[in-house]
Amino acid sequence: MKRIIEVCANSAQSCVEAEAGGAYRVELCAAIPEGGTTPSYGEIRMAQALTSNLKIHVIIRPRGGDFLYSPAEVETMLYDIQLAKELGVDGVVVGCLTAEGEIDQPLLRRLVEAAKPLSVTFHRAFDVCRDPYTALKQIIAAGCDRILTSGQQPDAVKGIPLIAELVKQAGDRIIIMPGCGVREDNIAVIEAATGAREFHTSARSVVYSRMVYRNEQVPMGSSAVTSEFERVETDRDKVRRFVYGQ
């Protein structure tokens, strides 16, 4: 049976690869090493131009770090939601917490209202909230369509017990989507153990630079993570194996 796969896409080209592999949807992000931030206008436009049937959800996150936002950051998020709607994307991905680690309910309702009629996913801010069961009820009440979660663990395999309980408690009210560390060799285990129907994965491979001349003594900021002369990009073959289990 074909799985519903959402790919965490870091570029328009990754969206092309995701669609070619059979993914149903992407979460389009910039700054993946920071956990994902809002992509640019141009990236969103190109992702739309280069794909045809792919659902494109855009993360609305003004910076890396925690999920406690200043008034200026809140306004930035609202502007980005407005832009996403004007561009005609299919959904947005949001998340916000109070200083005490609770769901910021007034802000979440404001973001969901601003996003209507787009689909809304609550992202892995859920995984660092104080009480996942209370948060589940609050996110449902706010009108979100799904929660992306690793079960409040470093990866979704370790989070299987909580994810399974969330799927059970959520019922048909909201989709619980396991993500983080979902791999080709463990997705079947996560699927069977949790009852989840949608899955979030990066499905990326390393892409090497075509540069011939290389001055490797001057880093541009990413050298702590990888070489300046390699990057990661969604791999259609990996996506296909996630979708069809082969």
Short mmCIF file of C-alpha atoms in Angstrom, two decimals:
data_model
loop_
_atom_site.label_atom_id
_atom_site.label_comp_id
_atom_site.label_asym_id
_atom_site.label_seq_id
_atom_site.Cartn_x
_atom_site.Cartn_y
_atom_site.Cartn_z
CA MET A 1 0.00 0.00 0.00
CA LYS A 2 1.29 3.46 -0.90
CA ARG A 3 2.27 5.50 2.15
CA ILE A 4 1.58 9.21 2.55
CA ILE A 5 5.06 10.68 2.65
CA GLU A 6 5.93 14.29 3.43
CA VAL A 7 9.48 15.24 2.52
CA CYS A 8 11.40 17.94 4.37
CA ALA A 9 12.62 19.80 1.27
CA ASN A 10 15.45 22.30 1.51
CA SER A 11 15.15 23.75 -2.01
CA ALA A 12 13.03 23.91 -5.14
CA GLN A 13 15.18 21.14 -6.64
CA SER A 14 14.48 18.97 -3.61
CA CYS A 15 10.78 19.51 -4.32
CA VAL A 16 11.34 18.24 -7.87
CA GLU A 17 13.05 15.14 -6.48
CA ALA A 18 10.30 14.60 -3.92
CA GLU A 19 7.59 14.71 -6.56
CA ALA A 20 9.55 12.41 -8.89
CA GLY A 21 9.82 9.88 -6.07
CA GLY A 22 6.09 9.89 -5.38
CA ALA A 23 5.91 12.07 -2.26
CA TYR A 24 2.47 13.49 -1.54
CA ARG A 25 3.69 16.67 0.13
CA VAL A 26 6.77 18.66 1.10
CA GLU A 27 7.56 20.88 4.02
CA LEU A 28 9.65 23.54 2.27
CA CYS A 29 12.32 25.01 4.56
CA ALA A 30 15.47 27.05 4.54
CA ALA A 31 18.31 26.62 7.08
CA ILE A 32 17.86 22.90 7.69
CA PRO A 33 20.86 22.75 10.10
CA GLU A 34 18.91 25.16 12.35
CA GLY A 35 15.83 22.97 12.24
CA GLY A 36 14.24 24.85 9.35
CA THR A 37 13.24 28.47 8.82
CA THR A 38 10.90 30.22 6.39
CA PRO A 39 12.08 29.88 2.78
CA SER A 40 12.37 32.87 0.46
CA TYR A 41 9.73 34.15 -1.94
CA GLY A 42 11.87 33.01 -4.86
CA GLU A 43 12.33 29.49 -3.49
CA ILE A 44 8.60 29.07 -3.01
CA ARG A 45 7.84 30.38 -6.50
CA MET A 46 10.39 28.08 -8.11
CA ALA A 47 9.14 25.07 -6.16
CA GLN A 48 5.67 25.77 -7.53
CA ALA A 49 6.93 26.37 -11.05
CA LEU A 50 8.95 23.15 -11.18
CA THR A 51 6.28 20.81 -9.78
CA SER A 52 2.73 20.02 -10.82
CA ASN A 53 0.86 17.81 -8.33
CA LEU A 54 3.02 18.13 -5.23
CA LYS A 55 1.42 19.67 -2.13
CA ILE A 56 3.68 22.43 -0.85
CA HIS A 57 3.58 23.39 2.82
CA VAL A 58 5.85 26.22 3.95
CA ILE A 59 7.37 26.41 7.40
CA ILE A 60 6.68 29.70 9.16
CA ARG A 61 9.62 30.10 11.52
CA PRO A 62 11.56 33.38 11.58
CA ARG A 63 14.70 31.97 13.21
CA GLY A 64 16.33 28.91 14.75
CA GLY A 65 16.39 28.33 18.47
CA ASP A 66 13.42 28.20 20.82
CA PHE A 67 9.74 28.78 20.06
CA LEU A 68 9.12 31.77 22.31
CA TYR A 69 8.63 34.69 19.95
CA SER A 70 8.93 38.45 20.39
CA PRO A 71 6.21 40.80 19.10
CA ALA A 72 8.37 41.64 16.07
CA GLU A 73 8.87 37.94 15.30
CA VAL A 74 5.13 37.32 15.59
CA GLU A 75 4.46 40.07 13.05
CA THR A 76 7.11 38.56 10.77
CA MET A 77 5.30 35.21 10.96
CA LEU A 78 1.98 36.83 10.13
CA TYR A 79 3.51 38.61 7.12
CA ASP A 80 5.01 35.32 5.94
CA ILE A 81 1.66 33.56 6.28
CA GLN A 82 0.08 36.34 4.23
CA LEU A 83 2.73 35.91 1.54
CA ALA A 84 2.28 32.13 1.52
CA LYS A 85 -1.45 32.59 0.97
CA GLU A 86 -0.86 35.09 -1.83
CA LEU A 87 1.48 32.61 -3.52
CA GLY A 88 -1.16 29.90 -3.31
CA VAL A 89 0.71 27.26 -1.31
CA ASP A 90 -1.26 24.36 0.12
CA GLY A 91 -0.38 24.79 3.77
CA VAL A 92 1.83 26.25 6.46
CA VAL A 93 3.76 24.72 9.33
CA VAL A 94 3.81 26.62 12.63
CA GLY A 95 4.57 26.21 16.31
CA CYS A 96 4.79 28.43 19.38
CA LEU A 97 5.33 27.98 23.11
CA THR A 98 5.17 30.07 26.25
CA ALA A 99 8.18 30.60 28.50
CA GLU A 100 6.79 27.84 30.73
CA GLY A 101 6.80 25.30 27.91
CA GLU A 102 3.06 25.33 27.28
CA ILE A 103 1.38 25.83 23.92
CA ASP A 104 0.93 29.57 23.34
CA GLN A 105 -2.78 29.19 22.69
CA PRO A 106 -3.65 32.81 21.87
CA LEU A 107 -0.79 33.07 19.37
CA LEU A 108 -1.53 29.66 17.84
CA ARG A 109 -5.17 30.60 17.30
CA ARG A 110 -4.01 33.85 15.71
CA LEU A 111 -1.67 32.01 13.33
CA VAL A 112 -4.30 29.42 12.38
CA GLU A 113 -6.88 32.13 11.76
CA ALA A 114 -4.41 34.06 9.59
CA ALA A 115 -3.66 30.92 7.58
CA LYS A 116 -7.26 30.00 6.74
CA PRO A 117 -8.18 28.26 4.47
CA LEU A 118 -4.71 26.66 4.24
CA SER A 119 -3.87 23.38 5.94
CA VAL A 120 -1.91 23.92 9.17
CA THR A 121 0.66 21.56 10.71
CA PHE A 122 2.01 22.11 14.22
CA HIS A 123 5.74 21.35 14.02
CA ARG A 124 8.20 19.79 16.45
CA ALA A 125 7.85 22.60 18.97
CA PHE A 126 5.43 19.95 20.23
CA ASP A 127 8.39 17.77 21.15
CA VAL A 128 9.73 20.28 23.66
CA CYS A 129 6.45 21.24 25.29
CA ARG A 130 5.78 20.40 28.94
CA ASP A 131 2.72 18.15 28.63
CA PRO A 132 2.07 16.42 25.29
CA TYR A 133 -1.42 15.25 26.19
CA THR A 134 -2.64 18.71 27.17
CA ALA A 135 -0.86 20.13 24.13
CA LEU A 136 -2.65 17.64 21.87
CA LYS A 137 -6.04 18.90 23.06
CA GLN A 138 -5.02 22.54 22.70
CA ILE A 139 -3.63 22.08 19.18
CA ILE A 140 -6.82 20.31 18.11
CA ALA A 141 -8.92 23.09 19.64
CA ALA A 142 -6.90 25.71 17.74
CA GLY A 143 -7.85 24.07 14.43
CA CYS A 144 -4.58 22.48 13.29
CA ASP A 145 -4.75 19.56 10.87
CA ARG A 146 -1.71 17.56 12.00
CA ILE A 147 1.17 17.38 14.46
CA LEU A 148 4.71 16.55 13.42
CA THR A 149 6.41 14.73 16.27
CA SER A 150 9.25 12.43 17.26
CA GLY A 151 7.36 11.47 20.39
CA GLN A 152 9.39 13.93 22.49
CA GLN A 153 12.49 11.84 21.89
CA PRO A 154 15.65 12.42 19.79
CA ASP A 155 14.11 10.33 16.99
CA ALA A 156 10.79 8.75 16.12
CA VAL A 157 11.92 5.20 16.86
CA LYS A 158 12.68 6.10 20.47
CA GLY A 159 9.40 8.03 20.52
CA ILE A 160 7.23 5.12 19.38
CA PRO A 161 5.45 4.64 22.76
CA LEU A 162 4.25 8.25 22.95
CA ILE A 163 3.49 8.47 19.22
CA ALA A 164 1.32 5.35 19.46
CA GLU A 165 -0.57 6.82 22.41
CA LEU A 166 -1.04 10.15 20.61
CA VAL A 167 -2.38 8.39 17.50
CA LYS A 168 -4.85 6.54 19.71
CA GLN A 169 -5.97 9.64 21.60
CA ALA A 170 -6.15 11.80 18.48
CA GLY A 171 -8.47 9.42 16.62
CA ASP A 172 -9.93 11.21 13.62
CA ARG A 173 -9.59 14.67 15.17
CA ILE A 174 -6.02 15.36 13.99
CA ILE A 175 -3.23 13.54 12.12
CA ILE A 176 -0.19 12.48 14.11
CA MET A 177 2.78 12.40 11.73
CA PRO A 178 6.03 10.77 12.95
CA GLY A 179 9.19 12.59 11.89
CA CYS A 180 12.90 12.87 12.73
CA GLY A 181 15.01 9.80 12.09
CA VAL A 182 12.39 8.12 9.91
CA ARG A 183 14.54 5.95 7.62
CA GLU A 184 14.09 3.35 4.93
CA ASP A 185 15.05 0.63 7.36
CA ASN A 186 12.71 1.66 10.20
CA ILE A 187 9.59 3.19 8.67
CA ALA A 188 7.79 -0.16 8.57
CA VAL A 189 8.49 -0.66 12.28
CA ILE A 190 7.22 2.83 13.13
CA GLU A 191 4.16 2.30 10.95
CA ALA A 192 3.26 -1.03 12.53
CA ALA A 193 3.93 0.08 16.11
CA THR A 194 2.12 3.42 16.03
CA GLY A 195 -0.69 3.09 13.51
CA ALA A 196 0.41 6.36 11.91
CA ARG A 197 -0.68 6.95 8.30
CA GLU A 198 1.55 9.90 7.34
CA PHE A 199 5.33 10.12 7.73
CA HIS A 200 7.88 12.92 7.53
CA THR A 201 11.39 12.29 6.25
CA SER A 202 14.29 14.11 4.62
CA ALA A 203 15.25 11.32 2.17
CA ARG A 204 18.39 13.27 1.27
CA SER A 205 21.72 12.32 -0.26
CA VAL A 206 24.97 14.26 -0.52
CA VAL A 207 25.46 16.30 -3.72
CA TYR A 208 29.04 17.26 -4.50
CA SER A 209 30.09 20.63 -5.86
CA ARG A 210 31.02 21.04 -9.52
CA MET A 211 33.63 23.66 -8.60
CA VAL A 212 37.07 22.96 -10.05
CA TYR A 213 38.91 25.79 -8.30
CA ARG A 214 38.49 25.44 -4.53
CA ASN A 215 39.83 27.70 -1.80
CA GLU A 216 39.02 25.58 1.23
CA GLN A 217 40.78 27.94 3.64
CA VAL A 218 37.91 30.45 3.64
CA PRO A 219 34.70 28.93 5.09
CA MET A 220 31.36 30.62 4.47
CA GLY A 221 29.69 29.44 7.64
CA SER A 222 28.58 25.87 6.99
CA SER A 223 31.94 24.16 7.47
CA ALA A 224 31.02 23.16 11.01
CA VAL A 225 28.32 20.96 9.50
CA THR A 226 29.77 19.95 6.15
CA SER A 227 32.26 21.02 3.51
CA GLU A 228 31.51 24.13 1.48
CA PHE A 229 31.83 21.85 -1.53
CA GLU A 230 29.04 19.45 -0.71
CA ARG A 231 25.40 19.83 0.20
CA VAL A 232 22.39 17.61 0.76
CA GLU A 233 19.39 17.32 -1.50
CA THR A 234 16.29 15.13 -1.61
CA ASP A 235 16.90 11.88 -3.50
CA ARG A 236 14.00 10.64 -5.64
CA ASP A 237 15.09 7.02 -5.33
CA LYS A 238 15.05 7.22 -1.55
CA VAL A 239 11.62 8.87 -1.63
CA ARG A 240 10.32 6.09 -3.87
CA ARG A 241 11.44 3.46 -1.38
CA PHE A 242 9.65 5.30 1.43
CA VAL A 243 6.45 5.64 -0.56
CA TYR A 244 6.22 2.18 -2.02
CA GLY A 245 8.29 0.21 0.47
CA GLN A 246 10.70 -1.10 -2.14
#
